[in-house]
Structures are given as C-alpha cells and as structure tokens.
C-alpha atoms as a PDB file:
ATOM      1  CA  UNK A   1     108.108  73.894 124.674  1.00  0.00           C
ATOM      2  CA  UNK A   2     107.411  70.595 124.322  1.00  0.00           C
ATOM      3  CA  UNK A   3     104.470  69.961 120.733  1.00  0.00           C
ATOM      4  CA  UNK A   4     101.784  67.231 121.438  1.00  0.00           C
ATOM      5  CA  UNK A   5      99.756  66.186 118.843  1.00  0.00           C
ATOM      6  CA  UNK A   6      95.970  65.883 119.710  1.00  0.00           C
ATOM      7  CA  UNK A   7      93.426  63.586 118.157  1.00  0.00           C
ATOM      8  CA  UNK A   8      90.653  64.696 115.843  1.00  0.00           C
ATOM      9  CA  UNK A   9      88.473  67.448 117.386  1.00  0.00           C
ATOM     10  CA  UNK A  10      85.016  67.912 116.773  1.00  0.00           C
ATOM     11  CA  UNK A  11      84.122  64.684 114.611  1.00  0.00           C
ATOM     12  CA  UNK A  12      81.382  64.652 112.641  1.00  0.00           C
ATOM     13  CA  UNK A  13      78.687  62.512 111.749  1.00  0.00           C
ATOM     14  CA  UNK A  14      77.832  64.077 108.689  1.00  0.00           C
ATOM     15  CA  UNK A  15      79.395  63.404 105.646  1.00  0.00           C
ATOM     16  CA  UNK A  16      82.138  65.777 104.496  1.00  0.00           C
ATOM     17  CA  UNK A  17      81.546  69.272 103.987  1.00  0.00           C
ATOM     18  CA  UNK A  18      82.410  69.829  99.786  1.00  0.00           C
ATOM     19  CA  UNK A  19      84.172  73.184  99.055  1.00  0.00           C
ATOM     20  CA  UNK A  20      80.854  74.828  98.137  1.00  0.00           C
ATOM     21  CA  UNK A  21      79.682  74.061 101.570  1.00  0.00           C
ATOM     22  CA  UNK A  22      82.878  75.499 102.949  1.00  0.00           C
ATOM     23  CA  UNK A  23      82.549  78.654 100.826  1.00  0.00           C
ATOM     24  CA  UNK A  24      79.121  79.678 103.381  1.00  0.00           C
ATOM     25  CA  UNK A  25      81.699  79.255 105.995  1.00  0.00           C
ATOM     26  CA  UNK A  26      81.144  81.597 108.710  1.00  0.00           C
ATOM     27  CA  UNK A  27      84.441  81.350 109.837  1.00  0.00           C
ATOM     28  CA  UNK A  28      85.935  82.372 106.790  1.00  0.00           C
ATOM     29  CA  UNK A  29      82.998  85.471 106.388  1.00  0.00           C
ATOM     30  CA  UNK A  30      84.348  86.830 109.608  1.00  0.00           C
ATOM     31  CA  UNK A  31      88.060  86.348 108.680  1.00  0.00           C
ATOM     32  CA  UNK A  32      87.456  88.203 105.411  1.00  0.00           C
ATOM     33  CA  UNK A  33      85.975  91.178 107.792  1.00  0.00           C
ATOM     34  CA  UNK A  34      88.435  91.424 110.847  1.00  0.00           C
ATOM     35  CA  UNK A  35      91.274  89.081 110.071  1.00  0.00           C
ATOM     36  CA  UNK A  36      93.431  91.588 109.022  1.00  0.00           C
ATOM     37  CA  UNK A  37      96.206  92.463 111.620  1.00  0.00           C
ATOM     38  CA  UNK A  38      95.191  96.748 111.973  1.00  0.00           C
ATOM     39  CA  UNK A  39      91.435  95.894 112.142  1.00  0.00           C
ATOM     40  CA  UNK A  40      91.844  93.860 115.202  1.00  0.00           C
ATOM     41  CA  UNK A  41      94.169  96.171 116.499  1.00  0.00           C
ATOM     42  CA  UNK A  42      91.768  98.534 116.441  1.00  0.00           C
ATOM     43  CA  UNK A  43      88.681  96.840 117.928  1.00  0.00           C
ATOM     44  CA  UNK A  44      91.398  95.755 120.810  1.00  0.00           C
ATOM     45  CA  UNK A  45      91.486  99.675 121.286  1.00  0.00           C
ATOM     46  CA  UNK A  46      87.997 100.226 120.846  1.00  0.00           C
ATOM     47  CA  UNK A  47      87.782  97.625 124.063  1.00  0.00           C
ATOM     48  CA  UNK A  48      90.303  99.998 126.001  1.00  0.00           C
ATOM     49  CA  UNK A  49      88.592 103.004 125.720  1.00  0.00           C
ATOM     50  CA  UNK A  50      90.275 104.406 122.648  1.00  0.00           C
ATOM     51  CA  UNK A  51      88.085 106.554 120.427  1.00  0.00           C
ATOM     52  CA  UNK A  52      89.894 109.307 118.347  1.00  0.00           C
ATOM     53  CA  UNK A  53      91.499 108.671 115.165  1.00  0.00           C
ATOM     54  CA  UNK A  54      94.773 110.566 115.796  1.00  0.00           C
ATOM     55  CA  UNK A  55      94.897 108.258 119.381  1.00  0.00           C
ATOM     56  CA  UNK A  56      94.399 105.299 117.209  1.00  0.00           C
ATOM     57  CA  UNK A  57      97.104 106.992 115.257  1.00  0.00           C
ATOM     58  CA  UNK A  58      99.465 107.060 117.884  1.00  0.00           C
ATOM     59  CA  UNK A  59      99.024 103.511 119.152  1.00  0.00           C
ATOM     60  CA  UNK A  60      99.104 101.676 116.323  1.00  0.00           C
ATOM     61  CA  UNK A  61     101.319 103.352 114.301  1.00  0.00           C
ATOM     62  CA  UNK A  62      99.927 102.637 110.852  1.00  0.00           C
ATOM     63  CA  UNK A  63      99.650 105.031 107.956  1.00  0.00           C
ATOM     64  CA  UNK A  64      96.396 107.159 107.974  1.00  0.00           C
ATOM     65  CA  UNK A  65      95.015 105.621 105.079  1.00  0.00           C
ATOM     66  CA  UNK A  66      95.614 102.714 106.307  1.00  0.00           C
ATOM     67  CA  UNK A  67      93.522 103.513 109.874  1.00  0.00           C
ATOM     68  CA  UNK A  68      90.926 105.745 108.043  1.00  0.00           C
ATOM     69  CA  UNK A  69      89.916 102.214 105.465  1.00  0.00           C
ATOM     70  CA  UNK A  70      89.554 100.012 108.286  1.00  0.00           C
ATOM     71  CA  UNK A  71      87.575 102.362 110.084  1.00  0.00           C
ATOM     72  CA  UNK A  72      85.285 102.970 107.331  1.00  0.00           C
ATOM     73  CA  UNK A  73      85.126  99.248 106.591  1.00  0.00           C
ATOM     74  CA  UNK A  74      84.093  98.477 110.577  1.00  0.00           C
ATOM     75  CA  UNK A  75      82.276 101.285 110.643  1.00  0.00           C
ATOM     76  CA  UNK A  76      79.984 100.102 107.087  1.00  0.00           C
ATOM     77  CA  UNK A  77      79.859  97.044 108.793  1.00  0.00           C
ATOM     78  CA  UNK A  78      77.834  97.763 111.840  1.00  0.00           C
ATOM     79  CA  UNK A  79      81.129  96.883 114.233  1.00  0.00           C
ATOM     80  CA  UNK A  80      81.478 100.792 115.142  1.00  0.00           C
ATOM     81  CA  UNK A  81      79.398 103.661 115.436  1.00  0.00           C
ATOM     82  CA  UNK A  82      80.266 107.802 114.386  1.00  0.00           C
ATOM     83  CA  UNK A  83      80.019 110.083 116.858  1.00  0.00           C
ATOM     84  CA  UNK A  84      80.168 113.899 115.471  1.00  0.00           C
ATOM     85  CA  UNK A  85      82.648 115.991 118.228  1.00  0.00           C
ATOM     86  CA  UNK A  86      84.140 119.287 118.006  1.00  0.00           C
ATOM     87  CA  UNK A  87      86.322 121.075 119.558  1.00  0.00           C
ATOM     88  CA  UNK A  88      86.213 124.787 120.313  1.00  0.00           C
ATOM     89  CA  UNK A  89      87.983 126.547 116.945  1.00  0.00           C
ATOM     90  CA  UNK A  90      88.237 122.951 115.077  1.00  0.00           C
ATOM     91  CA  UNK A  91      86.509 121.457 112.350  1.00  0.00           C
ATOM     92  CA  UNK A  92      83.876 118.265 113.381  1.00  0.00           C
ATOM     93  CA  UNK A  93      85.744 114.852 113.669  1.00  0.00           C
ATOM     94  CA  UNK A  94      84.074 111.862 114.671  1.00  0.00           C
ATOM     95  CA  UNK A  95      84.304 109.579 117.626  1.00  0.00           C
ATOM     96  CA  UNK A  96      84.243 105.701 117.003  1.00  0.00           C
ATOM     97  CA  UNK A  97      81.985 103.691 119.563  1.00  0.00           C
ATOM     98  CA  UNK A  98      81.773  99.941 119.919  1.00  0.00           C
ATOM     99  CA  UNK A  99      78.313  98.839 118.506  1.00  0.00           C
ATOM    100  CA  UNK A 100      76.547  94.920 119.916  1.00  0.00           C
ATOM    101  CA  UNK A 101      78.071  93.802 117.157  1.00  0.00           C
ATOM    102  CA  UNK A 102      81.262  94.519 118.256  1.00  0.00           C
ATOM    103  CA  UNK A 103      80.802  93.996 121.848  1.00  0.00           C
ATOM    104  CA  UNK A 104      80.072  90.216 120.439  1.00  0.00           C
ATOM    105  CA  UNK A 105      83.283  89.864 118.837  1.00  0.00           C
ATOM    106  CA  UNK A 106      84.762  90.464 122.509  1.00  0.00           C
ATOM    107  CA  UNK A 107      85.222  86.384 123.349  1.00  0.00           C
ATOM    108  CA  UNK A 108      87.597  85.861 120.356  1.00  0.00           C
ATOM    109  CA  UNK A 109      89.889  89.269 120.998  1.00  0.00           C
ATOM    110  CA  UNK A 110      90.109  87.912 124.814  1.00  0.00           C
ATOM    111  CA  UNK A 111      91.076  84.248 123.604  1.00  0.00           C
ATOM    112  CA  UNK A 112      93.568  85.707 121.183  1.00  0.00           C
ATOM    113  CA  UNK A 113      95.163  87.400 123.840  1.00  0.00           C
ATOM    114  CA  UNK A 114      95.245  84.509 125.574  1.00  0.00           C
ATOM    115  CA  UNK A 115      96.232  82.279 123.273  1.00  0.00           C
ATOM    116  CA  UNK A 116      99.514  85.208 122.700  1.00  0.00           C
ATOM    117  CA  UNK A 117      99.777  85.224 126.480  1.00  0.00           C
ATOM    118  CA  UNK A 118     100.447  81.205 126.474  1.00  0.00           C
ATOM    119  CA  UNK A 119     102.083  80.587 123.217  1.00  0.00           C
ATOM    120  CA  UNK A 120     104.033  83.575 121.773  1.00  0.00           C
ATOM    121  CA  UNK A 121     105.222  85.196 125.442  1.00  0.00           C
ATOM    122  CA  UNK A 122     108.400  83.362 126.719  1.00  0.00           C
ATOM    123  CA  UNK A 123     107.158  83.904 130.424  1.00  0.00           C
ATOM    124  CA  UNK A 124     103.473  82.986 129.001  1.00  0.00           C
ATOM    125  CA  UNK A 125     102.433  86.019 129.885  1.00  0.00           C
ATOM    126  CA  UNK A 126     101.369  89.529 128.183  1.00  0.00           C
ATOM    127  CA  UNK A 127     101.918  92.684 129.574  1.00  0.00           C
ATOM    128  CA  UNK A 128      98.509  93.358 130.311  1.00  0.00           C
ATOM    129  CA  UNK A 129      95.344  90.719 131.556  1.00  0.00           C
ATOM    130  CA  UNK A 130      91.379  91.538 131.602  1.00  0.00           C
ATOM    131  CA  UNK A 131      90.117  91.372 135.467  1.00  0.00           C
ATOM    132  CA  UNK A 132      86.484  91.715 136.740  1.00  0.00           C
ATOM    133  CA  UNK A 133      85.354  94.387 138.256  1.00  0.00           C
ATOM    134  CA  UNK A 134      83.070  92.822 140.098  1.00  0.00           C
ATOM    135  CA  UNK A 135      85.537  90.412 141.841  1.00  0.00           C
ATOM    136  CA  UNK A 136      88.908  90.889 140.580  1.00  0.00           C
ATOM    137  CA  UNK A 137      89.272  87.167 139.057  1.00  0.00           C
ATOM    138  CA  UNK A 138      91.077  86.893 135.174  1.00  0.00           C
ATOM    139  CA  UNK A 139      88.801  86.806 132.878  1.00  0.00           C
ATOM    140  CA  UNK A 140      89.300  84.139 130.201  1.00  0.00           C
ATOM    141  CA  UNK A 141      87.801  82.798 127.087  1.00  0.00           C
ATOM    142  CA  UNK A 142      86.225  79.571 127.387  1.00  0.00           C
ATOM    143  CA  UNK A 143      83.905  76.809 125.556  1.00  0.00           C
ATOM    144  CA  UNK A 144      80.976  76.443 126.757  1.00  0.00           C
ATOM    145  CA  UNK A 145      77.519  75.521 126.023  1.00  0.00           C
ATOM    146  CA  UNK A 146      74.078  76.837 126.392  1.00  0.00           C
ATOM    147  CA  UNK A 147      73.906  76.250 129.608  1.00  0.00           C
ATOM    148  CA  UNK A 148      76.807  78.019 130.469  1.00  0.00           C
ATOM    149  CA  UNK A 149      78.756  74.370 130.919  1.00  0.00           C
ATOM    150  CA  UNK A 150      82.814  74.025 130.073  1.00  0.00           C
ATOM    151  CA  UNK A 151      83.311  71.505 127.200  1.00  0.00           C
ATOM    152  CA  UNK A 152      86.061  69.930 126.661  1.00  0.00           C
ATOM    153  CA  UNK A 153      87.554  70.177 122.888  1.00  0.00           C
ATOM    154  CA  UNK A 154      87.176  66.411 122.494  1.00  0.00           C
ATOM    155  CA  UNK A 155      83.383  66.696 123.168  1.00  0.00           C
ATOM    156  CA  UNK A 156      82.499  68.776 120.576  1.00  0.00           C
ATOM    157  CA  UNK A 157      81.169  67.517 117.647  1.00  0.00           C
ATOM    158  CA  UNK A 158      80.547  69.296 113.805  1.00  0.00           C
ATOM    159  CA  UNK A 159      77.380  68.981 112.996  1.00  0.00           C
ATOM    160  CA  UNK A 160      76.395  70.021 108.972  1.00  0.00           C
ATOM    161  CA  UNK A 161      73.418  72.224 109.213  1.00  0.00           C
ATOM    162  CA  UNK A 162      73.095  72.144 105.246  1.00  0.00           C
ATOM    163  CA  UNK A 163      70.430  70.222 104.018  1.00  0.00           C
ATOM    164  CA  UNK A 164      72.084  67.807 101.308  1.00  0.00           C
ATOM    165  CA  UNK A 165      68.936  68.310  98.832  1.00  0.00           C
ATOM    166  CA  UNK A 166      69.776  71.808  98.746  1.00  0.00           C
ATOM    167  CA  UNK A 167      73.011  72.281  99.382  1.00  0.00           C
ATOM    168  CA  UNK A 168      75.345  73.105  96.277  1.00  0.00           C
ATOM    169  CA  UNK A 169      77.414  70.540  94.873  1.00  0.00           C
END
C-alpha cells in the first residue's frame, strides 16, 4: 500500500482553537460516549436487527458485565430504548431498540466500516456491505453539504463558532 501524505484539510480562518476551546469539543464528547470498542459493537448490532442481551452475548463475546454497562450507559444516554418482554414461564427481560439518536449515529458506523473495508481488509473488502433496498446500489458514507452536494476534503474549511469575548482562555 503505497502512504501519500495530503496537505492541510479544513484550514481555518480563525485563529487557533486554545485547549479550553478544544475541551467543548464535540468530537471528543461523542468519543467519551461510544468510542469504546464493545459500545460500537453493539450499536453495529443494534443496526442488524439484534435486540436480546444473551444474542448480544453470543456475538460479541464479551463478559456480561461488560455488555450489561454499556447497555445501561447507551441506554441512560438516549442511544437505546427498553422494551419489557417475557416469555411464557420466564422472568421479564428487556429488549434494546435503536432510538433517533442512535439512528443519527448511523453515517459514522457505515464510514467506519468503510474505512475497515479499504484500509484494514487485504482484498479491501469486509465480509459484509450495506445495499439499498430501494435499488440495490452500496450505500456509502459521504461529505456533503446542506444541499445534499459531495465536498471534497480540501474544500472544507474550520470555522470557530466561539465567540473570542466569551470564550475561556
């Protein structure tokens, strides 16, 4: 594999962002949610249908405690919803639904598998890939803007949206 180096990506105008601007990050916020290996593990299940704690169990292999914190974090967090079920003779267990919130988070799982697909699969690709429904195309990840055009990496810019006067330093 041959490693290019790129230029500078999203310039900015602004002046530099000081470590107390960096620490409102939301980057960072979200990392300190999901960016633990299990959770998105999990919410890559959620997305396949999975619902059940002991299926979670058996496709991710984790310990219990392990799959019941990181349920109970998502869960606290608005990224899941508790369904009550029961089955016939069994005590009530619970059911974990994707919430909006989660169904938002659904770009970056599908451009982490596609980042994996391209750079950590020696044939580039992963043994599964998301399709439409509607017309059977890959789906991808993609930049875009609000008007649903593709941007390039070297158009985008950083802009600071912290107001200097009140902006810790």
């Amino acid at each position: 594999m041959k490693l290019e180096c790129y230029p500078e990506f999203m310039p900015t105008t602004a002046p530099p962002l000081s470590p107390d601007d960096f620490a409102q990050c939301s980057i960072a916020a979200t990392l300190g949610l999901i960016g633990e290996k299990w959770t998105i593990l999990i919410l890559r299940d959620v997305f396949s249908g999975v619902r059940r704690f002991d299926d979670f169990l058996a496709r991710l292999q984790c310990s219990p405690a392990v799959l019941s914190a990181r349920l109970k974090t998502l869960t606290e967090a608005g990224l899941l919803r508790k369904v009550g079920y029961k089955e016939p003779g069994e005590r009530e267990r619970f059911a974990y639904h994707p919430t909006k919130s989660a169904v938002d988070l659904l770009p970056v799982i599908v451009g982490l598998m596609q980042w994996g697909d391209a750079h950590m699969k020696p044939c580039g690709q992963g043994p599964a890939e998301i399709r439409s429904r509607v017309n059977g195309l890959k789906v991808r990840a993609a930049l875009i803007d609000d008007e649903n055009q593709l941007v390039s990496p070297s158009d985008m810019q950083l802009i600071s949206l912290l107001d200097p006067a009140t902006s810790p330093r």
